[in-house]
């Protein structure tokens, strides 16, 4: 297993060739903030660290799930970005116009040019609802909503409160999306919410996904499909939405199938940040950055490292993944500046609490090579994996505290390493039901 601890203990100062390295971090969200804070601790005054973001509103995005159900208020999940950064880190509030990787400069929208020795790209994934025909047309934020933005989640809270029966459709337009379990959690919470209001029998809930099951990984998918069925939530798979007709209340698939709704909750297409498309050679066709999946070094520029949703690595786009990547990114920035070989430190580790309603949640833990399995996390004794429990629900609620006080400051969470633990996991047959 990759153990990063000895590197952390090693002092940088003796091996660093540059006296003061200029490190620019693009994006002050989950990855940019935790990377900048870890870099500051690693380098002290031996690096000049600048974080750039277009606004000063850091949203705790997992909290967006709770807003539509009145379980959190929009104000409670937002804090100023600049206040999450350690002393000694400069914060520039400005949109990024482009990066020129050939001359190591970042060009800001106000005309400022920031030269860098090392660049850390942490500009995440962006919603592009306008890419789907009709989605932002008539009916948008009236009958068609998303909880993937703060404004959308708040508007949906009002719409759900006024909803007293009919067809509620939850639709993922296409992958990749941030937190692929969040739309499923939305379905489970909707089931709970309408039960609480005493109108569950008047609401038909349907989950419409482009995947061939409820989730991407077979064992978890089987379990989650079973839970949808138990809760009376219909599942429509392999549906590729070509058009959203907000006025007529229809999702129209590319294959001609249609799904009717009274209220639709849509997870729009995602892409990388638009400045990546304006930065020659930096991004792929979706504006994500080609990145080595283990070292997190950009494949087109050796002094560029990528953390979080902005990378095109085959890991989930999740805050937990971003957190687990932090250690490798910071260590490899150090090694790059010191002229040492990089370390293959990141194993694709992801873990997610899946809120299932009625004060319970499921926990999944996996990496590039191992799919979510039953057992316990982080070792033989711990939180139950792939099993609903109140303990996991409490874990999900407590995570917000950890996010602001441990994850963003770049501290390690006790007992939770960055590589996926194998102790406590039980291998099972991953063959999908009905297949050899
Ligand atoms: C509804 C929802 C629920 C979620 N639930 C969970 C969960 O339960 N568990 C989990 O692990 N993850 C969850 N996530 C995912 C998690 O929030 C993200 O994966 C994580 O925040 C990614 O961090 P990041 O740093 O890559 O991107 P972000 O935190 O999104 O930060 C990107 C930053 O880049 C800035 N930026 C972008 N473009 C520009 C530009 N041109 N100029 C200047 N600044 C720019 C943005 O303003 C933003 O601050 C959820 C996400 C959503 C939407």
Short mmCIF file of N, CA and C in Angstrom, two decimals, residues 136-217:
data_model
loop_
_atom_site.label_atom_id
_atom_site.label_comp_id
_atom_site.label_asym_id
_atom_site.label_seq_id
_atom_site.Cartn_x
_atom_site.Cartn_y
_atom_site.Cartn_z
N UNK A 136 -33.46 24.83 -20.27
CA UNK A 136 -33.56 26.16 -19.63
C UNK A 136 -34.61 27.03 -20.33
N UNK A 137 -35.46 26.39 -21.13
CA UNK A 137 -36.53 27.13 -21.83
C UNK A 137 -37.74 27.31 -20.93
N UNK A 138 -38.95 27.50 -21.51
CA UNK A 138 -40.16 27.69 -20.71
C UNK A 138 -40.36 26.53 -19.73
N UNK A 139 -40.68 26.86 -18.49
CA UNK A 139 -40.88 25.82 -17.47
C UNK A 139 -39.69 25.67 -16.54
N UNK A 140 -38.52 26.21 -16.95
CA UNK A 140 -37.30 26.14 -16.12
C UNK A 140 -37.53 26.95 -14.83
N UNK A 141 -37.28 26.32 -13.70
CA UNK A 141 -37.50 26.90 -12.36
C UNK A 141 -39.00 27.18 -12.13
N UNK A 142 -39.86 26.50 -12.91
CA UNK A 142 -41.31 26.52 -12.63
C UNK A 142 -41.78 25.07 -12.47
N UNK A 143 -41.44 24.25 -13.48
CA UNK A 143 -41.75 22.82 -13.39
C UNK A 143 -40.49 21.96 -13.46
N UNK A 144 -39.40 22.58 -13.93
CA UNK A 144 -38.13 21.86 -14.11
C UNK A 144 -37.07 22.54 -13.24
N UNK A 145 -36.43 21.74 -12.38
CA UNK A 145 -35.51 22.31 -11.39
C UNK A 145 -34.21 21.51 -11.36
N UNK A 146 -33.22 22.06 -10.67
CA UNK A 146 -32.04 21.27 -10.31
C UNK A 146 -31.67 21.62 -8.87
N UNK A 147 -31.15 20.64 -8.13
CA UNK A 147 -30.65 20.98 -6.79
C UNK A 147 -29.13 21.07 -6.81
N UNK A 148 -28.51 21.07 -8.01
CA UNK A 148 -27.06 21.11 -8.12
C UNK A 148 -26.49 22.54 -8.05
N UNK A 149 -27.36 23.54 -7.85
CA UNK A 149 -26.88 24.90 -7.59
C UNK A 149 -27.63 25.42 -6.38
N UNK A 150 -27.05 26.42 -5.73
CA UNK A 150 -27.69 26.96 -4.52
C UNK A 150 -29.05 27.57 -4.85
N UNK A 151 -29.10 28.33 -5.93
CA UNK A 151 -30.35 28.99 -6.31
C UNK A 151 -31.40 27.93 -6.69
N UNK A 152 -30.96 26.90 -7.42
CA UNK A 152 -31.87 25.83 -7.84
C UNK A 152 -32.42 25.07 -6.65
N UNK A 153 -31.55 24.76 -5.69
CA UNK A 153 -31.98 23.99 -4.51
C UNK A 153 -33.00 24.80 -3.69
N UNK A 154 -32.77 26.13 -3.58
CA UNK A 154 -33.68 26.98 -2.81
C UNK A 154 -35.04 27.07 -3.52
N UNK A 155 -35.02 27.21 -4.84
CA UNK A 155 -36.29 27.29 -5.59
C UNK A 155 -37.05 25.98 -5.50
N UNK A 156 -36.32 24.88 -5.51
CA UNK A 156 -36.96 23.56 -5.43
C UNK A 156 -37.63 23.35 -4.07
N UNK A 157 -37.04 23.93 -3.02
CA UNK A 157 -37.65 23.82 -1.68
C UNK A 157 -39.07 24.40 -1.72
N UNK A 158 -39.24 25.55 -2.37
CA UNK A 158 -40.58 26.16 -2.46
C UNK A 158 -41.51 25.29 -3.31
N UNK A 159 -40.97 24.77 -4.41
CA UNK A 159 -41.81 23.97 -5.31
C UNK A 159 -42.27 22.68 -4.64
N UNK A 160 -41.37 22.02 -3.89
CA UNK A 160 -41.76 20.77 -3.23
C UNK A 160 -42.78 21.04 -2.12
N UNK A 161 -42.60 22.17 -1.42
CA UNK A 161 -43.54 22.50 -0.35
C UNK A 161 -44.95 22.71 -0.92
N UNK A 162 -45.02 23.20 -2.17
CA UNK A 162 -46.33 23.47 -2.79
C UNK A 162 -46.88 22.25 -3.53
N UNK A 163 -46.09 21.21 -3.67
CA UNK A 163 -46.47 20.02 -4.46
C UNK A 163 -47.38 19.13 -3.61
N UNK A 164 -48.57 18.85 -4.09
CA UNK A 164 -49.43 18.00 -3.26
C UNK A 164 -49.88 16.74 -3.97
N UNK A 165 -49.11 16.33 -4.95
CA UNK A 165 -49.39 15.05 -5.60
C UNK A 165 -49.09 15.13 -7.09
N UNK A 166 -48.76 13.96 -7.68
CA UNK A 166 -48.48 13.90 -9.11
C UNK A 166 -47.18 13.16 -9.37
N UNK A 167 -46.63 13.41 -10.57
CA UNK A 167 -45.45 12.65 -11.01
C UNK A 167 -44.17 13.48 -10.81
N UNK A 168 -43.30 12.98 -9.94
CA UNK A 168 -42.00 13.62 -9.70
C UNK A 168 -40.94 12.76 -10.39
N UNK A 169 -40.24 13.37 -11.34
CA UNK A 169 -39.22 12.63 -12.09
C UNK A 169 -37.84 13.20 -11.76
N UNK A 170 -36.90 12.33 -11.43
CA UNK A 170 -35.52 12.75 -11.17
C UNK A 170 -34.67 12.20 -12.32
N UNK A 171 -33.99 13.09 -13.04
CA UNK A 171 -33.29 12.67 -14.26
C UNK A 171 -31.84 13.14 -14.30
N UNK A 172 -30.94 12.18 -14.53
CA UNK A 172 -29.53 12.51 -14.82
C UNK A 172 -29.40 12.54 -16.34
N UNK A 173 -28.98 13.69 -16.87
CA UNK A 173 -28.92 13.80 -18.34
C UNK A 173 -27.80 12.91 -18.89
N UNK A 174 -26.59 13.04 -18.33
CA UNK A 174 -25.50 12.16 -18.78
C UNK A 174 -24.37 12.22 -17.76
N UNK A 175 -23.50 11.24 -17.80
CA UNK A 175 -22.31 11.21 -16.95
C UNK A 175 -21.17 11.90 -17.71
N UNK A 176 -20.13 12.44 -17.05
CA UNK A 176 -19.93 12.39 -15.60
C UNK A 176 -20.69 13.50 -14.90
N UNK A 177 -21.07 13.23 -13.63
CA UNK A 177 -21.65 14.28 -12.80
C UNK A 177 -20.93 14.27 -11.45
N UNK A 178 -21.09 15.38 -10.73
CA UNK A 178 -20.55 15.42 -9.37
C UNK A 178 -21.39 14.48 -8.52
N UNK A 179 -20.74 13.79 -7.60
CA UNK A 179 -21.41 12.93 -6.64
C UNK A 179 -22.51 12.09 -7.29
N UNK A 180 -22.12 11.03 -8.03
CA UNK A 180 -23.12 10.26 -8.78
C UNK A 180 -24.23 9.64 -7.92
N UNK A 181 -24.04 9.59 -6.59
CA UNK A 181 -25.12 9.02 -5.75
C UNK A 181 -26.14 10.09 -5.34
N UNK A 182 -25.82 11.38 -5.53
CA UNK A 182 -26.72 12.43 -5.02
C UNK A 182 -28.14 12.35 -5.60
N UNK A 183 -28.32 12.06 -6.92
CA UNK A 183 -29.69 11.96 -7.43
C UNK A 183 -30.48 10.80 -6.80
N UNK A 184 -29.77 9.71 -6.48
CA UNK A 184 -30.43 8.58 -5.80
C UNK A 184 -30.84 9.00 -4.40
N UNK A 185 -29.93 9.71 -3.72
CA UNK A 185 -30.27 10.21 -2.38
C UNK A 185 -31.48 11.12 -2.44
N UNK A 186 -31.56 11.92 -3.51
CA UNK A 186 -32.71 12.82 -3.66
C UNK A 186 -34.00 11.98 -3.73
N UNK A 187 -33.98 10.89 -4.49
CA UNK A 187 -35.18 10.02 -4.61
C UNK A 187 -35.56 9.46 -3.23
N UNK A 188 -34.57 8.96 -2.50
CA UNK A 188 -34.86 8.35 -1.18
C UNK A 188 -35.42 9.40 -0.22
N UNK A 189 -34.84 10.60 -0.25
CA UNK A 189 -35.33 11.66 0.65
C UNK A 189 -36.71 12.14 0.23
N UNK A 190 -36.98 12.14 -1.08
CA UNK A 190 -38.32 12.53 -1.55
C UNK A 190 -39.35 11.54 -1.03
N UNK A 191 -39.01 10.25 -1.07
CA UNK A 191 -39.91 9.21 -0.54
C UNK A 191 -40.22 9.50 0.94
N UNK A 192 -39.15 9.78 1.71
CA UNK A 192 -39.32 10.09 3.15
C UNK A 192 -40.16 11.35 3.35
N UNK A 193 -39.83 12.39 2.57
CA UNK A 193 -40.46 13.71 2.72
C UNK A 193 -41.98 13.62 2.48
N UNK A 194 -42.38 12.90 1.44
CA UNK A 194 -43.82 12.82 1.14
C UNK A 194 -44.53 11.91 2.15
N UNK A 195 -43.81 10.90 2.67
CA UNK A 195 -44.38 10.10 3.78
C UNK A 195 -44.67 11.01 4.97
N UNK A 196 -43.65 11.83 5.32
CA UNK A 196 -43.80 12.74 6.47
C UNK A 196 -44.99 13.66 6.29
N UNK A 197 -45.21 14.09 5.06
CA UNK A 197 -46.33 15.01 4.79
C UNK A 197 -47.65 14.26 4.62
N UNK A 198 -47.58 12.92 4.67
CA UNK A 198 -48.81 12.11 4.59
C UNK A 198 -49.41 12.03 3.20
N UNK A 199 -48.61 12.33 2.16
CA UNK A 199 -49.17 12.29 0.80
C UNK A 199 -48.38 11.34 -0.12
N UNK A 200 -47.58 10.43 0.49
CA UNK A 200 -46.73 9.58 -0.35
C UNK A 200 -47.55 8.79 -1.37
N UNK A 201 -48.77 8.37 -0.98
CA UNK A 201 -49.60 7.58 -1.91
C UNK A 201 -50.10 8.40 -3.10
N UNK A 202 -49.94 9.72 -3.03
CA UNK A 202 -50.39 10.56 -4.16
C UNK A 202 -49.22 10.98 -5.05
N UNK A 203 -48.00 10.53 -4.69
CA UNK A 203 -46.82 10.96 -5.47
C UNK A 203 -46.17 9.74 -6.13
N UNK A 204 -46.00 9.83 -7.45
CA UNK A 204 -45.27 8.78 -8.17
C UNK A 204 -43.85 9.29 -8.40
N UNK A 205 -42.86 8.57 -7.83
CA UNK A 205 -41.45 9.01 -7.98
C UNK A 205 -40.76 8.08 -8.99
N UNK A 206 -40.11 8.68 -9.97
CA UNK A 206 -39.40 7.88 -11.01
C UNK A 206 -37.98 8.40 -11.16
N UNK A 207 -37.03 7.46 -11.13
CA UNK A 207 -35.62 7.82 -11.35
C UNK A 207 -35.23 7.41 -12.77
N UNK A 208 -34.79 8.38 -13.56
CA UNK A 208 -34.48 8.15 -14.98
C UNK A 208 -32.99 8.38 -15.19
N UNK A 209 -32.28 7.36 -15.59
CA UNK A 209 -30.81 7.43 -15.66
C UNK A 209 -30.28 6.92 -17.00
N UNK A 210 -29.16 7.48 -17.47
CA UNK A 210 -28.55 6.94 -18.69
C UNK A 210 -27.81 5.62 -18.45
N UNK A 211 -27.57 5.28 -17.17
CA UNK A 211 -26.83 4.05 -16.85
C UNK A 211 -27.72 2.82 -17.05
N UNK A 212 -27.09 1.64 -17.02
CA UNK A 212 -27.91 0.42 -17.18
C UNK A 212 -28.39 -0.12 -15.83
N UNK A 213 -28.17 0.64 -14.77
CA UNK A 213 -28.65 0.26 -13.44
C UNK A 213 -28.69 1.52 -12.60
N UNK A 214 -28.99 1.35 -11.30
CA UNK A 214 -29.12 2.52 -10.44
C UNK A 214 -27.78 3.23 -10.24
N UNK A 215 -26.66 2.47 -10.36
CA UNK A 215 -25.34 3.03 -10.10
C UNK A 215 -24.35 2.37 -11.04
N UNK A 216 -23.12 2.90 -11.04
CA UNK A 216 -22.13 2.41 -11.99
C UNK A 216 -21.52 1.06 -11.61
N UNK A 217 -21.40 0.76 -10.32
CA UNK A 217 -20.66 -0.43 -9.89
C UNK A 217 -21.65 -1.54 -9.55
#
